[in-house]
Coordinates of N, CA and C in Angstrom, one line a residue:
X60 N 118.8 159.7 68.2 CA 119.3 158.7 69.1 C 119.6 157.4 68.3
X61 N 120.8 156.8 68.6 CA 121.2 155.7 67.9 C 120.4 154.4 68.2
X62 N 120.5 153.5 67.2 CA 119.8 152.2 67.5 C 120.3 151.5 68.7
X63 N 121.7 151.6 68.9 CA 122.2 150.9 70.1 C 121.7 151.5 71.4
X64 N 121.5 152.8 71.4 CA 120.9 153.5 72.6 C 119.5 153.0 72.8
X65 N 118.7 152.9 71.7 CA 117.3 152.5 71.8 C 117.3 151.0 72.4
X66 N 118.1 150.2 71.9 CA 118.2 148.8 72.3 C 118.5 148.7 73.8
X67 N 119.5 149.6 74.2 CA 119.9 149.6 75.6 C 118.7 150.0 76.5
X68 N 118.0 151.1 76.1 CA 116.9 151.6 76.8 C 115.7 150.5 76.9
X69 N 115.5 149.8 75.7 CA 114.5 148.8 75.7 C 114.8 147.6 76.6
X70 N 116.1 147.2 76.7 CA 116.5 146.1 77.6 C 116.2 146.5 79.0
X71 N 116.5 147.8 79.3 CA 116.3 148.3 80.7 C 114.9 148.3 81.1
X72 N 114.0 148.7 80.1 CA 112.6 148.7 80.4 C 112.0 147.2 80.6
X73 N 112.5 146.3 79.8 CA 112.1 144.9 80.0 C 112.5 144.4 81.3
X74 N 113.7 144.6 81.7 CA 114.2 144.2 83.0 C 113.5 144.8 84.2
X75 N 113.2 146.1 84.0 CA 112.4 146.8 85.0 C 111.0 146.3 85.2
X76 N 110.4 145.9 84.1 CA 109.1 145.3 84.1 C 109.1 143.9 84.9
X77 N 110.2 143.2 84.6 CA 110.3 141.9 85.3 C 110.5 142.1 86.8
X78 N 111.3 143.1 87.1 CA 111.5 143.4 88.6 C 110.2 143.8 89.2
X79 N 109.4 144.6 88.5 CA 108.1 145.0 89.1 C 107.2 143.8 89.3
X80 N 107.2 142.8 88.4 CA 106.4 141.6 88.5 C 106.9 140.8 89.8
X81 N 108.2 140.8 90.0 CA 108.7 140.1 91.2 C 108.2 140.8 92.5
X82 N 108.3 142.1 92.5 CA 107.9 142.9 93.7 C 106.4 142.7 93.9
X83 N 105.6 142.7 92.8 CA 104.2 142.5 92.9 C 103.8 141.1 93.5
X84 N 104.6 140.1 93.1 CA 104.4 138.8 93.6 C 104.7 138.7 95.1
X85 N 105.8 139.4 95.5 CA 106.2 139.4 96.9 C 105.1 140.0 97.8
X86 N 104.5 141.1 97.3 CA 103.5 141.8 98.0 C 102.2 140.9 98.2
X87 N 101.8 140.3 97.0 CA 100.6 139.5 97.1 C 100.7 138.2 97.9
X88 N 102.0 137.8 98.1 CA 102.2 136.5 98.8 C 102.8 136.8 100.2
X89 N 102.6 138.0 100.7 CA 103.2 138.3 102.0 C 102.7 137.4 103.1
X90 N 101.4 137.0 103.0 CA 100.8 136.1 104.0 C 100.7 134.7 103.6
X91 N 101.3 134.3 102.5 CA 101.3 132.9 102.0 C 102.2 132.1 102.8
X92 N 101.8 131.0 103.5 CA 102.7 130.1 104.2 C 103.7 129.5 103.3
X93 N 105.0 129.5 103.8 CA 106.1 128.9 103.0 C 106.7 129.8 101.9
X94 N 106.1 131.0 101.7 CA 106.6 131.8 100.6 C 107.8 132.6 101.2
X95 N 108.8 132.7 100.4 CA 110.0 133.5 100.7 C 110.1 134.7 99.8
X96 N 110.6 135.8 100.3 CA 110.8 137.0 99.4 C 111.7 136.7 98.3
X97 N 111.4 137.2 97.1 CA 112.2 136.9 95.9 C 113.0 138.2 95.5
X98 N 114.1 138.1 95.0 CA 114.9 139.2 94.5 C 115.2 139.0 93.0
X99 N 115.0 140.0 92.3 CA 115.3 140.0 90.8 C 116.7 140.5 90.6
X100 N 117.6 139.7 90.2 CA 119.0 140.1 90.0 C 119.2 140.5 88.5
X101 N 120.0 141.5 88.3 CA 120.3 142.0 87.0 C 121.8 142.5 86.9
X102 N 122.3 142.6 85.7 CA 123.6 143.1 85.5 C 123.7 143.8 84.2
X103 N 124.8 144.5 84.0 CA 125.0 145.3 82.8 C 125.6 144.4 81.7
X104 N 125.1 144.5 80.5 CA 125.7 143.8 79.4 C 126.8 144.7 78.7
X105 N 127.9 144.1 78.6 CA 129.1 144.8 78.1 C 129.7 144.1 76.9
X106 N 129.9 144.8 75.8 CA 130.5 144.2 74.6 C 131.6 145.2 74.2
X107 N 132.8 144.7 74.1 CA 133.9 145.5 73.7 C 134.2 146.7 74.6
X108 N 133.9 146.4 75.9 CA 134.2 147.5 76.9 C 133.1 148.5 76.9
X109 N 132.0 148.3 76.2 CA 130.9 149.3 76.2 C 129.6 148.7 76.6
X110 N 128.9 149.4 77.5 CA 127.6 148.9 78.0 C 126.6 149.0 76.9
X111 N 125.9 147.8 76.6 CA 124.9 147.8 75.6 C 123.5 147.5 76.1
X112 N 123.3 147.5 77.4 CA 122.0 147.3 77.9 C 122.0 146.6 79.3
X113 N 120.9 146.1 79.7 CA 120.7 145.4 81.0 C 120.3 144.0 80.8
X114 N 120.8 143.1 81.6 CA 120.5 141.7 81.5 C 119.9 141.2 82.8
X115 N 118.8 140.4 82.6 CA 118.1 139.8 83.8 C 118.9 138.5 84.1
X116 N 119.4 138.4 85.3 CA 120.2 137.2 85.7 C 119.3 136.2 86.4
X117 N 118.1 136.5 86.7 CA 117.2 135.5 87.3 C 116.6 136.0 88.6
X118 N 115.8 135.1 89.2 CA 115.1 135.4 90.4 C 115.7 134.5 91.5
X119 N 116.1 135.0 92.6 CA 116.6 134.2 93.7 C 115.8 134.5 95.0
X120 N 116.0 133.6 96.0 CA 115.3 133.8 97.2 C 116.1 134.6 98.2
X121 N 115.4 135.3 99.1 CA 116.1 136.0 100.2 C 115.7 135.3 101.4
X122 N 116.6 134.4 101.8 CA 116.3 133.5 103.0 C 117.4 133.6 104.0
X123 N 117.1 133.7 105.3 CA 118.0 133.6 106.4 C 118.2 132.2 106.7
X124 N 119.3 131.6 106.2 CA 119.5 130.1 106.4 C 119.6 129.7 107.8
X125 N 120.2 130.5 108.7 CA 120.3 130.2 110.1 C 119.0 130.1 110.7
X126 N 118.2 131.2 110.5 CA 116.8 131.2 111.0 C 116.0 130.1 110.5
X127 N 116.1 129.8 109.2 CA 115.3 128.7 108.6 C 115.7 127.4 109.3
X128 N 116.9 127.1 109.5 CA 117.4 125.9 110.1 C 116.9 125.7 111.5
X129 N 116.9 126.8 112.3 CA 116.4 126.8 113.6 C 114.9 126.6 113.7
X130 N 114.2 127.1 112.7 CA 112.8 126.9 112.6 C 112.5 125.4 112.4
X131 N 113.2 124.8 111.5 CA 113.0 123.4 111.2 C 113.3 122.5 112.4
X132 N 114.4 122.8 113.2 CA 114.7 122.1 114.4 C 113.6 122.2 115.4
X133 N 113.1 123.4 115.6 CA 112.1 123.7 116.6 C 110.8 123.1 116.3
X134 N 110.5 122.9 115.0 CA 109.2 122.2 114.6 C 109.1 120.8 115.2
X135 N 110.2 120.1 115.1 CA 110.3 118.7 115.7 C 110.1 118.8 117.2
X136 N 110.7 119.7 117.9 CA 110.6 119.8 119.3 C 109.2 120.1 119.7
X137 N 108.6 121.1 119.1 CA 107.2 121.5 119.4 C 106.2 120.4 119.2
X138 N 106.4 119.7 118.1 CA 105.4 118.6 117.8 C 105.6 117.4 118.8
X139 N 106.8 117.2 119.2 CA 107.0 116.1 120.2 C 106.4 116.5 121.6
X140 N 106.6 117.7 122.0 CA 106.0 118.2 123.2 C 104.5 118.2 123.2
X141 N 103.9 118.7 122.0 CA 102.5 118.7 121.9 C 101.9 117.3 122.0
X142 N 102.6 116.3 121.4 CA 102.1 114.9 121.4 C 102.1 114.4 122.8
X143 N 103.2 114.7 123.6 CA 103.3 114.2 124.9 C 102.2 114.9 125.8
X144 N 102.0 116.2 125.6 CA 101.0 116.9 126.4 C 99.6 116.4 126.1
X145 N 99.4 116.1 124.9 CA 98.0 115.6 124.5 C 97.7 114.3 125.2
X146 N 98.6 113.3 125.1 CA 98.3 112.0 125.7 C 98.4 112.0 127.2
X147 N 99.3 112.8 127.8 CA 99.4 112.9 129.2 C 98.2 113.6 129.8
X148 N 97.6 114.5 129.0 CA 96.3 115.1 129.4 C 95.2 114.1 129.6
X149 N 95.2 113.1 128.7 CA 94.2 112.1 128.7 C 94.4 111.3 130.0
X150 N 95.6 111.0 130.4 CA 95.9 110.3 131.7 C 95.4 111.1 132.9
X151 N 95.7 112.4 132.8 CA 95.3 113.3 133.9 C 93.7 113.4 134.0
X152 N 93.1 113.4 132.8 CA 91.6 113.4 132.8 C 91.0 112.1 133.4
X153 N 91.7 111.0 133.2 CA 91.3 109.8 133.8 C 91.2 109.9 135.4
X154 N 92.2 110.5 135.9 CA 92.3 110.6 137.4 C 91.4 111.7 137.9
X155 N 91.0 112.6 137.0 CA 90.0 113.6 137.5 C 90.7 114.8 138.2
X156 N 90.0 115.9 138.4 CA 90.6 117.0 139.1 C 90.9 116.7 140.6
X157 N 91.8 117.4 141.2 CA 92.1 117.0 142.6 C 91.0 117.1 143.6
X158 N 90.1 118.1 143.4 CA 88.9 118.2 144.3 C 87.9 117.1 144.2
X159 N 88.0 116.4 143.1 CA 87.0 115.2 142.9 C 87.4 114.0 143.8
X160 N 88.7 113.9 144.1 CA 89.2 112.9 145.0 C 88.8 111.5 144.5
X161 N 89.1 111.2 143.2 CA 88.8 109.9 142.6 C 90.0 109.3 142.0
X162 N 91.2 109.9 142.2 CA 92.4 109.3 141.7 C 92.8 108.1 142.5
X163 N 93.7 107.3 141.9 CA 94.2 106.1 142.6 C 94.8 106.4 144.0
X164 N 95.5 107.5 144.0 CA 96.1 107.9 145.3 C 95.1 108.1 146.4
X165 N 93.9 108.6 146.0 CA 92.8 108.8 147.0 C 92.3 107.5 147.4
X166 N 92.2 106.5 146.5 CA 91.7 105.2 146.9 C 92.6 104.5 147.8
X167 N 94.0 104.7 147.6 CA 95.0 104.1 148.4 C 94.9 104.7 149.8
X168 N 94.7 106.0 149.9 CA 94.5 106.6 151.2 C 93.3 106.2 151.9
X169 N 92.2 105.9 151.1 CA 91.0 105.5 151.7 C 91.1 104.1 152.3
X170 N 91.8 103.2 151.6 CA 92.1 101.9 152.1 C 92.9 101.9 153.4
X171 N 93.9 102.7 153.4 CA 94.8 102.9 154.5 C 94.0 103.3 155.8
X172 N 93.1 104.3 155.6 CA 92.3 104.7 156.7 C 91.3 103.6 157.2
X173 N 90.8 102.8 156.2 CA 89.9 101.7 156.6 C 90.7 100.7 157.4
X174 N 91.9 100.4 157.0 CA 92.7 99.4 157.8 C 93.0 100.0 159.2
X175 N 93.2 101.3 159.3 CA 93.4 101.9 160.6 C 92.2 101.7 161.5
X176 N 91.0 101.9 161.0 CA 89.8 101.7 161.7 C 89.6 100.3 162.1
X177 N 90.0 99.4 161.2 CA 89.8 97.9 161.5 C 90.8 97.5 162.6
X178 N 92.0 98.1 162.6 CA 93.0 97.8 163.6 C 92.4 98.2 165.0
X179 N 91.7 99.3 165.1 CA 91.2 99.8 166.3 C 90.0 98.9 166.8
X180 N 89.2 98.4 165.8 CA 88.1 97.6 166.2 C 88.0 96.4 165.3
X181 N 88.9 95.4 165.5 CA 89.0 94.2 164.6 C 87.7 93.4 164.6
X182 N 87.0 93.5 165.7 CA 85.8 92.6 165.8 C 84.5 93.3 165.2
X183 N 84.7 94.5 164.8 CA 83.6 95.3 164.2 C 83.3 94.9 162.8
X184 N 82.1 94.3 162.5 CA 81.8 93.8 161.1 C 81.7 95.0 160.1
X185 N 81.3 96.1 160.6 CA 81.2 97.3 159.7 C 82.5 97.7 159.2
X186 N 83.6 97.7 160.1 CA 84.9 98.0 159.7 C 85.4 97.0 158.7
X187 N 85.1 95.7 158.8 CA 85.5 94.7 157.9 C 84.9 95.0 156.5
X188 N 83.6 95.3 156.5 CA 82.9 95.6 155.3 C 83.5 96.9 154.6
X189 N 83.9 97.9 155.4 CA 84.5 99.1 154.8 C 85.9 98.7 154.1
X190 N 86.7 97.9 154.8 CA 88.0 97.5 154.2 C 87.7 96.7 152.9
X191 N 86.8 95.8 153.0 CA 86.5 95.0 151.8 C 86.0 95.9 150.6
X192 N 85.1 96.8 150.9 CA 84.6 97.7 149.9 C 85.7 98.6 149.3
X193 N 86.5 99.1 150.2 CA 87.6 100.0 149.8 C 88.7 99.3 148.9
X194 N 89.0 98.0 149.4 CA 90.0 97.2 148.6 C 89.4 96.8 147.2
X195 N 88.1 96.5 147.2 CA 87.5 96.2 145.9 C 87.5 97.4 145.0
X196 N 87.2 98.6 145.5 CA 87.2 99.8 144.7 C 88.6 100.1 144.2
X197 N 89.6 99.9 145.0 CA 91.0 100.2 144.6 C 91.4 99.2 143.5
X198 N 91.1 97.9 143.7 CA 91.4 96.9 142.6 C 90.8 97.3 141.3
X199 N 89.5 97.7 141.4 CA 88.8 98.1 140.2 C 89.5 99.3 139.5
X200 N 89.9 100.3 140.3 CA 90.5 101.4 139.8 C 91.8 101.1 139.1
X201 N 92.6 100.2 139.7 CA 93.9 99.8 139.1 C 93.6 99.1 137.8
X202 N 92.6 98.2 137.8 CA 92.3 97.5 136.5 C 91.8 98.5 135.4
X203 N 91.0 99.4 135.8 CA 90.5 100.4 134.9 C 91.7 101.2 134.3
X204 N 92.6 101.6 135.2 CA 93.7 102.4 134.8 C 94.7 101.6 133.9
X205 N 94.8 100.3 134.2 CA 95.6 99.5 133.3 C 95.0 99.4 131.9
X206 N 93.7 99.1 131.9 CA 93.1 99.1 130.6 C 93.1 100.4 129.8
X207 N 93.1 101.5 130.5 CA 93.1 102.8 129.9 C 94.5 103.1 129.3
X208 N 95.5 102.7 130.1 CA 96.9 102.9 129.6 C 97.1 102.1 128.3
X209 N 96.6 100.8 128.3 CA 96.7 100.0 127.1 C 96.0 100.7 125.9
X210 N 94.8 101.2 126.2 CA 94.0 101.9 125.1 C 94.8 103.1 124.6
X211 N 95.4 103.9 125.5 CA 96.1 105.1 125.0 C 97.4 104.6 124.2
X212 N 98.0 103.6 124.7 CA 99.2 103.1 124.0 C 98.8 102.6 122.6
X213 N 97.7 101.9 122.4 CA 97.3 101.5 121.1 C 96.8 102.6 120.2
X214 N 96.2 103.7 120.9 CA 95.9 104.9 120.1 C 97.1 105.6 119.6
X215 N 98.1 105.6 120.4 CA 99.4 106.2 119.9 C 99.9 105.4 118.7
X216 N 99.9 104.1 118.8 CA 100.3 103.3 117.7 C 99.5 103.5 116.4
X217 N 98.2 103.6 116.6 CA 97.4 103.9 115.4 C 97.8 105.2 114.8
X218 N 98.0 106.2 115.6 CA 98.4 107.5 115.1 C 99.8 107.4 114.4
X219 N 100.7 106.6 114.9 CA 102.0 106.4 114.3 C 101.8 105.9 112.9
X220 N 100.9 104.9 112.7 CA 100.7 104.4 111.4 C 100.3 105.4 110.3
X221 N 99.4 106.3 110.7 CA 99.0 107.4 109.8 C 100.2 108.4 109.6
X222 N 101.0 108.7 110.6 CA 102.1 109.6 110.5 C 103.2 109.0 109.5
X223 N 103.4 107.7 109.7 CA 104.4 107.0 108.8 C 104.0 107.1 107.3
X224 N 102.7 106.9 107.1 CA 102.1 107.0 105.8 C 102.3 108.4 105.2
X225 N 102.1 109.4 106.0 CA 102.3 110.8 105.6 C 103.7 111.0 105.3
X226 N 104.6 110.5 106.2 CA 106.1 110.7 106.0 C 106.5 110.2 104.7
X227 N 106.1 109.0 104.4 CA 106.5 108.4 103.1 C 106.0 109.2 101.9
X228 N 104.8 109.7 102.0 CA 104.3 110.6 101.0 C 105.1 111.9 100.8
X229 N 105.5 112.5 101.9 CA 106.3 113.7 101.9 C 107.7 113.4 101.3
X230 N 108.3 112.2 101.6 CA 109.6 111.9 101.1 C 109.5 111.7 99.6
X231 N 108.4 111.2 99.1 CA 108.3 111.0 97.6 C 108.2 112.4 97.0
X232 N 107.4 113.3 97.6 CA 107.3 114.7 97.1 C 108.7 115.4 97.1
X233 N 109.5 115.2 98.2 CA 110.8 115.8 98.3 C 111.7 115.3 97.1
X234 N 111.7 114.0 96.9 CA 112.5 113.4 95.8 C 112.1 114.0 94.4
X235 N 110.8 114.1 94.2 CA 110.3 114.7 93.0 C 110.8 116.2 92.8
X236 N 110.6 116.9 93.9 CA 111.1 118.4 93.8 C 112.6 118.5 93.7
X237 N 113.3 117.6 94.3 CA 114.8 117.5 94.1 C 115.1 117.4 92.6
X238 N 114.4 116.5 91.9 CA 114.7 116.3 90.5 C 114.3 117.5 89.7
X239 N 113.2 118.2 90.0 CA 112.8 119.4 89.3 C 113.8 120.5 89.5
X240 N 114.2 120.7 90.8 CA 115.2 121.7 91.1 C 116.5 121.5 90.3
X241 N 117.0 120.3 90.3 CA 118.2 120.0 89.6 C 118.1 120.3 88.1
X242 N 117.0 119.9 87.6 CA 116.8 120.1 86.1 C 116.8 121.6 85.8
X243 N 116.0 122.4 86.5 CA 115.9 123.8 86.3 C 117.3 124.5 86.5
X244 N 118.0 124.0 87.5 CA 119.3 124.6 87.8 C 120.3 124.3 86.7
X245 N 120.3 123.1 86.2 CA 121.2 122.7 85.1 C 120.9 123.5 83.8
X246 N 119.6 123.8 83.7 CA 119.2 124.6 82.5 C 119.4 126.1 82.6
X247 N 119.9 126.5 83.8 CA 120.2 127.9 84.1 C 118.9 128.7 84.4
X248 N 117.8 128.1 84.8 CA 116.6 128.8 85.1 C 116.4 128.9 86.6
X249 N 115.6 129.8 87.0 CA 115.3 130.1 88.4 C 114.7 128.9 89.1
X250 N 115.1 128.6 90.2 CA 114.6 127.5 91.0 C 113.9 128.0 92.3
X251 N 113.7 129.3 92.4 CA 113.2 129.9 93.6 C 111.9 129.3 94.1
X252 N 110.9 129.3 93.1 CA 109.6 128.8 93.5 C 109.6 127.3 93.9
X253 N 110.4 126.5 93.2 CA 110.5 125.1 93.5 C 111.2 124.9 94.9
X254 N 112.1 125.8 95.2 CA 112.8 125.7 96.5 C 111.8 126.0 97.6
X255 N 110.9 127.0 97.4 CA 109.9 127.3 98.4 C 109.1 126.1 98.7
X256 N 108.6 125.4 97.6 CA 107.8 124.2 97.7 C 108.6 123.1 98.5
X257 N 109.8 123.0 98.2 CA 110.6 122.0 98.8 C 110.8 122.2 100.3
X258 N 111.0 123.5 100.6 CA 111.1 123.9 102.0 C 109.9 123.6 102.8
X259 N 108.7 123.8 102.1 CA 107.4 123.5 102.8 C 107.3 122.1 103.1
X260 N 107.7 121.2 102.2 CA 107.7 119.8 102.4 C 108.6 119.4 103.5
X261 N 109.8 120.0 103.5 CA 110.8 119.7 104.6 C 110.2 120.1 106.0
X262 N 109.4 121.1 106.1 CA 108.8 121.5 107.3 C 107.8 120.4 107.8
X263 N 107.0 119.9 106.8 CA 106.1 118.8 107.1 C 106.8 117.5 107.6
X264 N 107.9 117.2 106.9 CA 108.7 116.1 107.4 C 109.2 116.3 108.8
X265 N 109.7 117.5 109.1 CA 110.3 117.7 110.4 C 109.3 117.7 111.5
X266 N 108.0 117.8 111.2 CA 106.9 117.7 112.2 C 106.7 116.3 112.6
X267 N 107.2 115.4 111.8 CA 107.0 113.9 112.1 C 108.2 113.3 112.7
X268 N 109.4 113.7 112.1 CA 110.7 113.2 112.6 C 111.7 114.3 112.6
X269 N 112.6 114.3 113.6 CA 113.6 115.3 113.7 C 114.7 115.0 112.6
X270 N 115.0 116.0 111.8 CA 115.9 115.8 110.7 C 117.1 116.7 110.7
X271 N 118.0 116.3 109.9 CA 119.2 117.2 109.5 C 119.2 117.2 108.0
X272 N 119.7 118.3 107.4 CA 119.7 118.4 105.9 C 120.8 119.3 105.4
X273 N 121.1 119.1 104.2 CA 122.1 120.0 103.5 C 121.8 120.0 102.0
X274 N 122.4 120.9 101.4 CA 122.2 121.1 99.9 C 123.5 120.9 99.2
X275 N 123.4 120.1 98.1 CA 124.6 119.8 97.3 C 124.9 121.0 96.3
X276 N 126.0 120.9 95.7 CA 126.3 122.0 94.7 C 125.3 122.0 93.5
X277 N 124.7 120.8 93.3 CA 123.8 120.7 92.2 C 122.3 121.0 92.6
X278 N 122.2 121.7 93.8 CA 120.9 122.1 94.3 C 120.0 121.0 94.9
X279 N 120.6 119.8 95.0 CA 119.8 118.7 95.6 C 119.8 118.7 97.1
X280 N 118.7 118.6 97.7 CA 118.6 118.6 99.2 C 118.6 117.2 99.7
X281 N 119.6 116.9 100.6 CA 119.8 115.6 101.2 C 119.1 115.7 102.6
X282 N 118.2 114.9 102.9 CA 117.5 114.9 104.2 C 117.8 113.6 104.9
X283 N 118.2 113.7 106.2 CA 118.4 112.5 107.0 C 118.0 112.7 108.4
X284 N 117.9 111.6 109.2 CA 117.5 111.8 110.6 C 118.7 112.4 111.3
X285 N 118.4 112.9 112.5 CA 119.5 113.5 113.3 C 120.6 112.5 113.7
X286 N 120.3 111.2 113.5 CA 121.3 110.2 113.8 C 122.0 109.7 112.5
X287 N 121.7 110.3 111.4 CA 122.4 110.1 110.2 C 121.8 109.1 109.2
X288 N 120.6 108.6 109.5 CA 120.0 107.7 108.5 C 119.4 108.5 107.4
X289 N 119.7 108.1 106.2 CA 119.3 108.8 105.0 C 117.8 108.6 104.8
X290 N 117.1 109.7 104.6 CA 115.6 109.6 104.3 C 115.3 109.8 102.8
X291 N 116.0 110.8 102.2 CA 115.7 111.1 100.8 C 116.8 111.9 100.2
X292 N 117.2 111.6 99.0 CA 118.0 112.5 98.1 C 117.3 112.6 96.8
X293 N 117.8 111.9 95.8 CA 117.1 111.9 94.5 C 116.0 110.8 94.5
X294 N 116.1 109.9 95.5 CA 115.1 108.9 95.6 C 114.7 108.8 97.1
X295 N 113.4 108.5 97.4 CA 113.0 108.4 98.8 C 113.3 107.0 99.4
X296 N 113.7 106.9 100.6 CA 113.8 105.7 101.4 C 112.5 105.4 102.1
X297 N 111.9 104.3 101.9 CA 110.6 104.0 102.5 C 110.8 103.7 104.0
X298 N 110.0 104.4 104.8 CA 110.0 104.1 106.3 C 108.9 103.1 106.6
X299 N 109.3 102.1 107.4 CA 108.3 101.1 107.8 C 108.0 101.1 109.3
X300 N 106.8 100.7 109.6 CA 106.4 100.6 111.0 C 105.6 99.4 111.2
X301 N 106.0 98.5 112.1 CA 105.3 97.2 112.3 C 104.4 97.3 113.6
X302 N 103.1 97.5 113.4 CA 102.3 97.7 114.6 C 102.0 96.3 115.3
X303 N 101.7 96.4 116.6 CA 101.3 95.2 117.3 C 100.4 95.6 118.5
X304 N 99.2 95.2 118.4 CA 98.2 95.5 119.5 C 98.7 95.0 120.8
X305 N 98.7 95.8 121.8 CA 99.2 95.4 123.2 C 98.0 95.2 124.1
X306 N 98.1 94.1 124.8 CA 97.1 93.8 125.9 C 97.8 93.3 127.1
X307 N 97.0 92.9 128.1 CA 97.7 92.4 129.3 C 98.6 91.2 129.0
X308 N 98.1 90.3 128.2 CA 98.9 89.1 127.9 C 100.2 89.3 127.1
X309 N 100.3 90.5 126.6 CA 101.6 90.8 125.9 C 102.8 90.9 126.7
X310 N 102.6 91.0 128.0 CA 103.8 91.1 128.9 C 104.1 89.8 129.6
X311 N 103.5 88.7 129.3 CA 103.7 87.5 130.0 C 104.0 86.4 128.9

């Protein structure tokens, strides 16, 4: 067997070993969040019209871009609905279950009935006391509900502060990964693992704010809001939130 044939066989064995490593990693990470299946690409080396071996072209990701984009879009929708449901549930809990009959609507009905009784017997002191007691309870309920709404609103604002801090952190991570991906791409090396990490950060960003994104020819991911405001490219844009505690006096 010629030396050329041995070199050709040796290159094939090396590439096969690399392919086995990629398959092994795919299997071991089948349940890893954010991991995408990798494909080991290879091609025949030809010199002077004659094949002299096999060349490893690198590792690429096997990603359904349409499905991935839909997933990113739905993450924002789901997080928005979850937040609304969570805080609306608190409002519902304040009113209590229907059979408890402690909601504001029940108090209004009670006052209406008390006034009906008073109309029938305007001279009855007991009817007057019932109207007074029912009106006092309704006023208390309204005040309690007003205070509770303010509390919930301020709780939402506090949560927004933490989310904005998280968002800025993710934008910084995205900018760093963009630079790493561009560097590896320009050097002709595989960027598959880094792209997986970048996609994972993108998912975290989309849980906080609805985003649109695209990738440049140089493998840089541009992320912006759905209204077109740039969030991050090679550098992150800092997002600011100006909190202000709300009370009754805030509206006057």
